[in-house]
Amino acid sequence: MAHKYNIKAFYAGTKTSEKLLKLYSSLVVIELTIKDNLRQKQETWPGIRHDIKRGIDNLFPDSDPLPDRIFSPQPAIIKQLKENVEKLETDFRNLYCTGANGLSQEAIVNKYPDIRYLQHNSDDHNGHSGETTEESLDNALATVQSIISSLIKLSLLSEK
């Protein structure tokens, strides 16, 4: 199953100057790229949902760090990719969203669509400013851009 059309559309969003749109679009691109390259799509697609870390672990299990289907794999790129996925989990702890109960909560990377309800510190949320800062958005963006760069270097994602 390929989602080239969808990836192309969201990839365009990664080029915007709007940080939230860029972050969200980048995460969609990462998720779709992972799912298009899963090893056992039938078994793992539904279980992975939005869990980028689980998807990367499916693509590059520790027991098989150099998959045959990637030409000239570079262990350093795979290692950096996994480190960036871990860093993204940390970055998300500094992004706050409106939860289902209407209160502020930390964003969770494997539920990244929740950032649609991001509470930016320039906004008023029930009489309080949001807790998400520009620096927090910049950090998460830098990490997702590094993940996308690794996916391109591993020939899993095309810039076109």
Short mmCIF file of N, CA and C in Angstrom, two decimals:
data_model
loop_
_atom_site.label_atom_id
_atom_site.label_comp_id
_atom_site.label_asym_id
_atom_site.label_seq_id
_atom_site.Cartn_x
_atom_site.Cartn_y
_atom_site.Cartn_z
N MET A 1 0.85 -1.16 0.00
CA MET A 1 0.00 0.00 0.00
C MET A 1 0.90 1.23 0.00
N ALA A 2 0.73 2.09 -0.98
CA ALA A 2 1.54 3.30 -1.05
C ALA A 2 0.65 4.52 -0.91
N HIS A 3 1.16 5.51 -0.26
CA HIS A 3 0.43 6.75 -0.03
C HIS A 3 1.21 7.93 -0.61
N LYS A 4 1.71 7.77 -1.83
CA LYS A 4 2.53 8.82 -2.44
C LYS A 4 1.79 10.14 -2.55
N TYR A 5 0.52 10.09 -2.95
CA TYR A 5 -0.27 11.31 -3.09
C TYR A 5 -0.36 12.04 -1.75
N ASN A 6 -0.70 11.30 -0.70
CA ASN A 6 -0.85 11.89 0.63
C ASN A 6 0.48 12.44 1.14
N ILE A 7 1.55 11.67 0.96
CA ILE A 7 2.86 12.12 1.42
C ILE A 7 3.24 13.40 0.70
N LYS A 8 3.00 13.46 -0.61
CA LYS A 8 3.34 14.67 -1.38
C LYS A 8 2.56 15.87 -0.85
N ALA A 9 1.28 15.69 -0.57
CA ALA A 9 0.45 16.79 -0.08
C ALA A 9 0.94 17.28 1.29
N PHE A 10 1.18 16.38 2.20
CA PHE A 10 1.63 16.78 3.53
C PHE A 10 3.08 17.27 3.50
N TYR A 11 3.90 16.72 2.59
CA TYR A 11 5.29 17.17 2.48
C TYR A 11 5.32 18.65 2.13
N ALA A 12 4.37 19.11 1.31
CA ALA A 12 4.27 20.53 0.98
C ALA A 12 4.05 21.34 2.26
N GLY A 13 3.30 20.80 3.20
CA GLY A 13 3.07 21.47 4.48
C GLY A 13 4.31 21.59 5.34
N THR A 14 5.30 20.73 5.10
CA THR A 14 6.53 20.80 5.88
C THR A 14 7.39 21.98 5.45
N LYS A 15 7.03 22.63 4.37
CA LYS A 15 7.81 23.76 3.84
C LYS A 15 7.24 25.11 4.26
N THR A 16 6.14 25.12 4.99
CA THR A 16 5.51 26.36 5.41
C THR A 16 6.31 27.01 6.53
N SER A 17 6.02 28.28 6.77
CA SER A 17 6.66 28.97 7.90
C SER A 17 5.82 28.86 9.16
N GLU A 18 4.59 28.37 9.05
CA GLU A 18 3.73 28.19 10.21
C GLU A 18 4.19 26.96 10.99
N LYS A 19 4.72 27.16 12.16
CA LYS A 19 5.37 26.08 12.90
C LYS A 19 4.44 24.92 13.25
N LEU A 20 3.24 25.21 13.68
CA LEU A 20 2.33 24.13 14.06
C LEU A 20 1.95 23.29 12.85
N LEU A 21 1.64 23.94 11.74
CA LEU A 21 1.32 23.20 10.52
C LEU A 21 2.51 22.39 10.03
N LYS A 22 3.67 22.99 10.12
CA LYS A 22 4.91 22.31 9.69
C LYS A 22 5.17 21.08 10.56
N LEU A 23 4.99 21.23 11.86
CA LEU A 23 5.19 20.11 12.78
C LEU A 23 4.19 18.99 12.50
N TYR A 24 2.92 19.37 12.41
CA TYR A 24 1.87 18.37 12.19
C TYR A 24 2.08 17.66 10.85
N SER A 25 2.31 18.43 9.79
CA SER A 25 2.52 17.83 8.46
C SER A 25 3.74 16.91 8.46
N SER A 26 4.79 17.32 9.12
CA SER A 26 6.01 16.49 9.19
C SER A 26 5.73 15.16 9.88
N LEU A 27 4.95 15.20 10.95
CA LEU A 27 4.61 13.96 11.66
C LEU A 27 3.75 13.03 10.80
N VAL A 28 2.83 13.61 10.02
CA VAL A 28 2.03 12.80 9.10
C VAL A 28 2.93 12.16 8.06
N VAL A 29 3.87 12.92 7.51
CA VAL A 29 4.81 12.38 6.51
C VAL A 29 5.61 11.23 7.12
N ILE A 30 6.09 11.40 8.32
CA ILE A 30 6.86 10.34 8.99
C ILE A 30 5.99 9.10 9.18
N GLU A 31 4.79 9.29 9.69
CA GLU A 31 3.90 8.15 9.93
C GLU A 31 3.59 7.40 8.63
N LEU A 32 3.22 8.12 7.58
CA LEU A 32 2.87 7.46 6.32
C LEU A 32 4.08 6.76 5.71
N THR A 33 5.24 7.38 5.80
CA THR A 33 6.47 6.77 5.27
C THR A 33 6.76 5.47 6.01
N ILE A 34 6.64 5.50 7.31
CA ILE A 34 6.86 4.28 8.10
C ILE A 34 5.87 3.20 7.67
N LYS A 35 4.60 3.55 7.63
CA LYS A 35 3.58 2.55 7.32
C LYS A 35 3.72 1.99 5.91
N ASP A 36 4.16 2.81 4.96
CA ASP A 36 4.37 2.31 3.60
C ASP A 36 5.55 1.35 3.51
N ASN A 37 6.41 1.34 4.51
CA ASN A 37 7.60 0.49 4.47
C ASN A 37 7.62 -0.59 5.55
N LEU A 38 6.51 -0.80 6.24
CA LEU A 38 6.46 -1.80 7.30
C LEU A 38 6.79 -3.19 6.77
N ARG A 39 7.34 -4.00 7.62
CA ARG A 39 7.69 -5.37 7.23
C ARG A 39 6.46 -6.26 7.08
N GLN A 40 5.62 -6.32 8.09
CA GLN A 40 4.40 -7.12 8.03
C GLN A 40 3.22 -6.17 8.13
N LYS A 41 2.83 -5.58 6.99
CA LYS A 41 1.81 -4.54 6.99
C LYS A 41 0.48 -5.02 7.56
N GLN A 42 0.07 -6.20 7.17
CA GLN A 42 -1.24 -6.70 7.60
C GLN A 42 -1.31 -6.81 9.13
N GLU A 43 -0.22 -7.23 9.73
CA GLU A 43 -0.22 -7.47 11.18
C GLU A 43 0.06 -6.20 11.98
N THR A 44 0.88 -5.31 11.43
CA THR A 44 1.35 -4.20 12.25
C THR A 44 0.68 -2.87 11.97
N TRP A 45 0.11 -2.67 10.79
CA TRP A 45 -0.49 -1.37 10.47
C TRP A 45 -1.51 -0.94 11.52
N PRO A 46 -2.51 -1.77 11.83
CA PRO A 46 -3.52 -1.33 12.81
C PRO A 46 -2.92 -1.11 14.20
N GLY A 47 -1.97 -1.92 14.58
CA GLY A 47 -1.41 -1.81 15.92
C GLY A 47 -0.52 -0.60 16.12
N ILE A 48 0.10 -0.13 15.06
CA ILE A 48 1.02 1.00 15.18
C ILE A 48 0.27 2.32 15.35
N ARG A 49 -0.84 2.46 14.68
CA ARG A 49 -1.65 3.70 14.73
C ARG A 49 -0.74 4.91 14.50
N HIS A 50 -0.53 5.77 15.48
CA HIS A 50 0.31 6.97 15.32
C HIS A 50 1.65 6.81 16.04
N ASP A 51 2.00 5.60 16.43
CA ASP A 51 3.19 5.36 17.24
C ASP A 51 4.44 5.29 16.35
N ILE A 52 5.10 6.42 16.20
CA ILE A 52 6.28 6.52 15.34
C ILE A 52 7.41 5.64 15.85
N LYS A 53 7.62 5.61 17.14
CA LYS A 53 8.70 4.79 17.71
C LYS A 53 8.48 3.31 17.40
N ARG A 54 7.28 2.84 17.59
CA ARG A 54 6.97 1.44 17.30
C ARG A 54 7.16 1.13 15.81
N GLY A 55 6.79 2.07 14.97
CA GLY A 55 6.98 1.90 13.54
C GLY A 55 8.45 1.82 13.16
N ILE A 56 9.27 2.70 13.72
CA ILE A 56 10.72 2.68 13.45
C ILE A 56 11.32 1.38 13.96
N ASP A 57 10.89 0.92 15.13
CA ASP A 57 11.38 -0.36 15.66
C ASP A 57 10.99 -1.51 14.75
N ASN A 58 9.83 -1.42 14.09
CA ASN A 58 9.41 -2.44 13.14
C ASN A 58 10.31 -2.41 11.90
N LEU A 59 10.66 -1.22 11.45
CA LEU A 59 11.51 -1.09 10.27
C LEU A 59 12.95 -1.51 10.55
N PHE A 60 13.43 -1.17 11.72
CA PHE A 60 14.83 -1.41 12.07
C PHE A 60 14.95 -2.07 13.44
N PRO A 61 14.54 -3.34 13.53
CA PRO A 61 14.67 -4.01 14.83
C PRO A 61 16.15 -4.15 15.21
N ASP A 62 16.40 -4.11 16.50
CA ASP A 62 17.78 -4.23 16.98
C ASP A 62 18.44 -5.52 16.52
N SER A 63 17.64 -6.56 16.32
CA SER A 63 18.20 -7.85 15.90
C SER A 63 18.58 -7.85 14.41
N ASP A 64 18.11 -6.84 13.66
CA ASP A 64 18.38 -6.76 12.23
C ASP A 64 18.65 -5.30 11.86
N PRO A 65 19.80 -4.76 12.30
CA PRO A 65 20.03 -3.34 12.09
C PRO A 65 20.28 -2.94 10.63
N LEU A 66 20.53 -3.89 9.76
CA LEU A 66 20.82 -3.57 8.36
C LEU A 66 19.90 -4.32 7.42
N PRO A 67 18.66 -3.88 7.27
CA PRO A 67 17.71 -4.58 6.40
C PRO A 67 18.21 -4.65 4.96
N ASP A 68 17.99 -5.81 4.32
CA ASP A 68 18.45 -6.03 2.95
C ASP A 68 17.80 -5.10 1.95
N ARG A 69 16.59 -4.65 2.24
CA ARG A 69 15.85 -3.90 1.24
C ARG A 69 16.28 -2.45 1.12
N ILE A 70 17.21 -2.01 1.93
CA ILE A 70 17.72 -0.66 1.82
C ILE A 70 19.11 -0.74 1.21
N PHE A 71 19.31 -0.01 0.13
CA PHE A 71 20.60 -0.04 -0.54
C PHE A 71 21.65 0.71 0.27
N SER A 72 22.80 0.10 0.41
CA SER A 72 23.92 0.69 1.14
C SER A 72 23.49 1.29 2.47
N PRO A 73 22.90 0.48 3.32
CA PRO A 73 22.44 1.03 4.61
C PRO A 73 23.62 1.53 5.43
N GLN A 74 23.34 2.55 6.16
CA GLN A 74 24.37 3.14 6.99
C GLN A 74 23.94 3.06 8.45
N PRO A 75 24.63 2.23 9.21
CA PRO A 75 24.25 2.05 10.62
C PRO A 75 24.19 3.37 11.39
N ALA A 76 25.05 4.31 11.07
CA ALA A 76 25.05 5.59 11.80
C ALA A 76 23.75 6.35 11.58
N ILE A 77 23.19 6.27 10.38
CA ILE A 77 21.93 6.96 10.09
C ILE A 77 20.80 6.31 10.87
N ILE A 78 20.77 4.99 10.90
CA ILE A 78 19.73 4.27 11.63
C ILE A 78 19.84 4.58 13.13
N LYS A 79 21.06 4.61 13.64
CA LYS A 79 21.27 4.93 15.06
C LYS A 79 20.78 6.35 15.36
N GLN A 80 21.12 7.30 14.49
CA GLN A 80 20.68 8.68 14.68
C GLN A 80 19.16 8.80 14.59
N LEU A 81 18.57 8.08 13.66
CA LEU A 81 17.12 8.06 13.51
C LEU A 81 16.46 7.61 14.81
N LYS A 82 16.93 6.52 15.37
CA LYS A 82 16.35 6.01 16.62
C LYS A 82 16.56 6.99 17.78
N GLU A 83 17.72 7.62 17.82
CA GLU A 83 17.97 8.61 18.87
C GLU A 83 17.03 9.81 18.73
N ASN A 84 16.78 10.22 17.50
CA ASN A 84 15.88 11.35 17.28
C ASN A 84 14.44 11.00 17.64
N VAL A 85 14.04 9.76 17.40
CA VAL A 85 12.69 9.34 17.80
C VAL A 85 12.57 9.40 19.32
N GLU A 86 13.61 8.98 20.02
CA GLU A 86 13.61 9.09 21.50
C GLU A 86 13.56 10.56 21.92
N LYS A 87 14.33 11.40 21.25
CA LYS A 87 14.35 12.83 21.57
C LYS A 87 12.98 13.46 21.33
N LEU A 88 12.29 13.01 20.30
CA LEU A 88 10.97 13.55 20.01
C LEU A 88 10.00 13.30 21.16
N GLU A 89 10.12 12.14 21.80
CA GLU A 89 9.28 11.87 22.98
C GLU A 89 9.54 12.90 24.07
N THR A 90 10.80 13.25 24.26
CA THR A 90 11.16 14.26 25.25
C THR A 90 10.66 15.64 24.82
N ASP A 91 10.83 15.97 23.54
CA ASP A 91 10.35 17.27 23.04
C ASP A 91 8.85 17.43 23.27
N PHE A 92 8.10 16.36 23.10
CA PHE A 92 6.65 16.44 23.24
C PHE A 92 6.22 16.72 24.68
N ARG A 93 7.08 16.43 25.64
CA ARG A 93 6.74 16.72 27.03
C ARG A 93 6.67 18.22 27.31
N ASN A 94 7.18 19.02 26.36
CA ASN A 94 7.13 20.48 26.49
C ASN A 94 6.07 21.11 25.60
N LEU A 95 5.24 20.27 24.98
CA LEU A 95 4.11 20.75 24.19
C LEU A 95 2.85 20.41 24.98
N TYR A 96 1.97 21.38 25.12
CA TYR A 96 0.77 21.17 25.91
C TYR A 96 -0.46 21.37 25.03
N CYS A 97 -1.43 20.50 25.25
CA CYS A 97 -2.66 20.51 24.46
C CYS A 97 -3.86 20.52 25.39
N THR A 98 -5.00 20.86 24.82
CA THR A 98 -6.25 20.74 25.56
C THR A 98 -6.67 19.29 25.50
N GLY A 99 -6.81 18.67 26.65
CA GLY A 99 -7.20 17.26 26.72
C GLY A 99 -8.70 17.09 26.56
N ALA A 100 -9.13 15.85 26.52
CA ALA A 100 -10.56 15.53 26.37
C ALA A 100 -11.40 16.13 27.50
N ASN A 101 -10.77 16.33 28.66
CA ASN A 101 -11.48 16.91 29.80
C ASN A 101 -11.45 18.44 29.79
N GLY A 102 -10.84 19.02 28.73
CA GLY A 102 -10.77 20.47 28.61
C GLY A 102 -9.60 21.10 29.32
N LEU A 103 -8.83 20.29 30.05
CA LEU A 103 -7.68 20.81 30.80
C LEU A 103 -6.39 20.62 30.02
N SER A 104 -5.38 21.37 30.42
CA SER A 104 -4.07 21.28 29.79
C SER A 104 -3.40 19.95 30.13
N GLN A 105 -2.77 19.35 29.13
CA GLN A 105 -2.01 18.11 29.37
C GLN A 105 -0.82 18.09 28.42
N GLU A 106 0.23 17.37 28.82
CA GLU A 106 1.39 17.19 27.95
C GLU A 106 0.96 16.43 26.70
N ALA A 107 1.54 16.82 25.58
CA ALA A 107 1.31 16.07 24.35
C ALA A 107 2.09 14.76 24.43
N ILE A 108 1.58 13.75 23.76
CA ILE A 108 2.23 12.44 23.71
C ILE A 108 2.50 12.14 22.25
N VAL A 109 3.75 11.81 21.94
CA VAL A 109 4.13 11.67 20.54
C VAL A 109 3.34 10.57 19.83
N ASN A 110 2.99 9.49 20.50
CA ASN A 110 2.24 8.43 19.80
C ASN A 110 0.75 8.76 19.69
N LYS A 111 0.39 9.96 20.14
CA LYS A 111 -0.95 10.51 19.93
C LYS A 111 -0.79 11.93 19.37
N TYR A 112 0.17 12.07 18.44
CA TYR A 112 0.51 13.40 17.96
C TYR A 112 -0.66 14.19 17.35
N PRO A 113 -1.73 13.55 16.81
CA PRO A 113 -2.83 14.39 16.29
C PRO A 113 -3.42 15.33 17.35
N ASP A 114 -3.18 15.05 18.63
CA ASP A 114 -3.67 15.94 19.68
C ASP A 114 -3.07 17.33 19.61
N ILE A 115 -1.95 17.50 18.90
CA ILE A 115 -1.36 18.84 18.83
C ILE A 115 -2.23 19.80 18.02
N ARG A 116 -3.30 19.29 17.43
CA ARG A 116 -4.29 20.19 16.81
C ARG A 116 -4.87 21.12 17.88
N TYR A 117 -4.81 20.69 19.12
CA TYR A 117 -5.36 21.45 20.25
C TYR A 117 -4.24 22.06 21.09
N LEU A 118 -3.14 22.40 20.45
CA LEU A 118 -1.98 22.96 21.13
C LEU A 118 -2.36 24.21 21.91
N GLN A 119 -1.83 24.34 23.10
CA GLN A 119 -2.06 25.52 23.93
C GLN A 119 -0.80 26.38 23.91
N HIS A 120 -0.76 27.31 22.97
CA HIS A 120 0.39 28.19 22.82
C HIS A 120 0.35 29.27 23.89
N ASN A 121 1.52 29.72 24.31
CA ASN A 121 1.56 30.70 25.39
C ASN A 121 1.07 32.09 24.97
N SER A 122 0.80 32.29 23.69
CA SER A 122 0.22 33.56 23.25
C SER A 122 -1.30 33.55 23.31
N ASP A 123 -1.88 32.40 23.63
CA ASP A 123 -3.34 32.26 23.69
C ASP A 123 -3.83 32.22 25.13
N ASP A 124 -5.09 32.57 25.29
CA ASP A 124 -5.74 32.47 26.59
C ASP A 124 -6.52 31.17 26.64
N HIS A 125 -6.27 30.38 27.67
CA HIS A 125 -6.96 29.11 27.86
C HIS A 125 -7.58 29.12 29.26
N ASN A 126 -8.88 29.40 29.28
CA ASN A 126 -9.62 29.46 30.54
C ASN A 126 -8.96 30.41 31.54
N GLY A 127 -8.57 31.58 31.05
CA GLY A 127 -8.00 32.59 31.94
C GLY A 127 -6.51 32.45 32.19
N HIS A 128 -5.86 31.49 31.56
CA HIS A 128 -4.42 31.28 31.73
C HIS A 128 -3.78 31.22 30.34
N SER A 129 -2.54 31.67 30.27
CA SER A 129 -1.85 31.53 28.98
C SER A 129 -1.42 30.08 28.82
N GLY A 130 -1.34 29.65 27.58
CA GLY A 130 -0.90 28.28 27.30
C GLY A 130 0.54 28.08 27.72
N GLU A 131 0.95 26.84 27.84
CA GLU A 131 2.29 26.54 28.33
C GLU A 131 3.29 26.23 27.22
N THR A 132 2.83 26.10 25.98
CA THR A 132 3.74 25.77 24.89
C THR A 132 4.43 27.03 24.39
N THR A 133 5.76 27.00 24.39
CA THR A 133 6.55 28.16 23.95
C THR A 133 7.04 27.97 22.52
N GLU A 134 7.48 29.06 21.92
CA GLU A 134 8.08 28.99 20.59
C GLU A 134 9.32 28.09 20.60
N GLU A 135 10.09 28.18 21.67
CA GLU A 135 11.29 27.34 21.80
C GLU A 135 10.91 25.85 21.79
N SER A 136 9.84 25.50 22.48
CA SER A 136 9.40 24.10 22.50
C SER A 136 8.99 23.63 21.10
N LEU A 137 8.28 24.50 20.37
CA LEU A 137 7.91 24.16 19.00
C LEU A 137 9.15 24.03 18.13
N ASP A 138 10.10 24.95 18.29
CA ASP A 138 11.35 24.90 17.51
C ASP A 138 12.11 23.60 17.77
N ASN A 139 12.17 23.18 19.02
CA ASN A 139 12.89 21.94 19.36
C ASN A 139 12.23 20.73 18.71
N ALA A 140 10.91 20.64 18.81
CA ALA A 140 10.19 19.51 18.21
C ALA A 140 10.35 19.53 16.69
N LEU A 141 10.28 20.71 16.10
CA LEU A 141 10.45 20.84 14.65
C LEU A 141 11.83 20.39 14.20
N ALA A 142 12.85 20.81 14.92
CA ALA A 142 14.22 20.41 14.57
C ALA A 142 14.36 18.89 14.61
N THR A 143 13.75 18.28 15.59
CA THR A 143 13.83 16.82 15.72
C THR A 143 13.10 16.12 14.58
N VAL A 144 11.88 16.56 14.26
CA VAL A 144 11.15 15.90 13.16
C VAL A 144 11.85 16.13 11.83
N GLN A 145 12.47 17.29 11.66
CA GLN A 145 13.21 17.53 10.42
C GLN A 145 14.42 16.61 10.32
N SER A 146 15.05 16.31 11.44
CA SER A 146 16.16 15.35 11.45
C SER A 146 15.67 13.94 11.12
N ILE A 147 14.50 13.59 11.63
CA ILE A 147 13.92 12.28 11.33
C ILE A 147 13.62 12.18 9.83
N ILE A 148 13.01 13.21 9.27
CA ILE A 148 12.72 13.21 7.84
C ILE A 148 14.01 13.12 7.02
N SER A 149 15.02 13.84 7.43
CA SER A 149 16.31 13.79 6.75
C SER A 149 16.88 12.36 6.74
N SER A 150 16.77 11.68 7.87
CA SER A 150 17.25 10.29 7.95
C SER A 150 16.45 9.38 7.04
N LEU A 151 15.13 9.56 7.00
CA LEU A 151 14.29 8.74 6.12
C LEU A 151 14.65 8.95 4.66
N ILE A 152 15.00 10.19 4.30
CA ILE A 152 15.43 10.49 2.93
C ILE A 152 16.78 9.81 2.65
N LYS A 153 17.72 9.92 3.58
CA LYS A 153 19.04 9.31 3.40
C LYS A 153 18.95 7.79 3.29
N LEU A 154 17.96 7.21 3.94
CA LEU A 154 17.77 5.75 3.89
C LEU A 154 16.91 5.32 2.71
N SER A 155 16.59 6.26 1.84
CA SER A 155 15.78 6.00 0.63
C SER A 155 14.38 5.49 0.94
N LEU A 156 13.86 5.85 2.08
CA LEU A 156 12.48 5.47 2.43
C LEU A 156 11.51 6.58 2.06
N LEU A 157 12.02 7.78 1.86
CA LEU A 157 11.20 8.93 1.54
C LEU A 157 11.90 9.73 0.45
N SER A 158 11.11 10.16 -0.52
CA SER A 158 11.63 10.98 -1.60
C SER A 158 11.22 12.42 -1.36
N GLU A 159 12.09 13.35 -1.70
CA GLU A 159 11.77 14.76 -1.54
C GLU A 159 10.79 15.26 -2.61
N LYS A 160 10.48 14.42 -3.55
CA LYS A 160 9.60 14.82 -4.66
C LYS A 160 8.17 14.40 -4.39
#
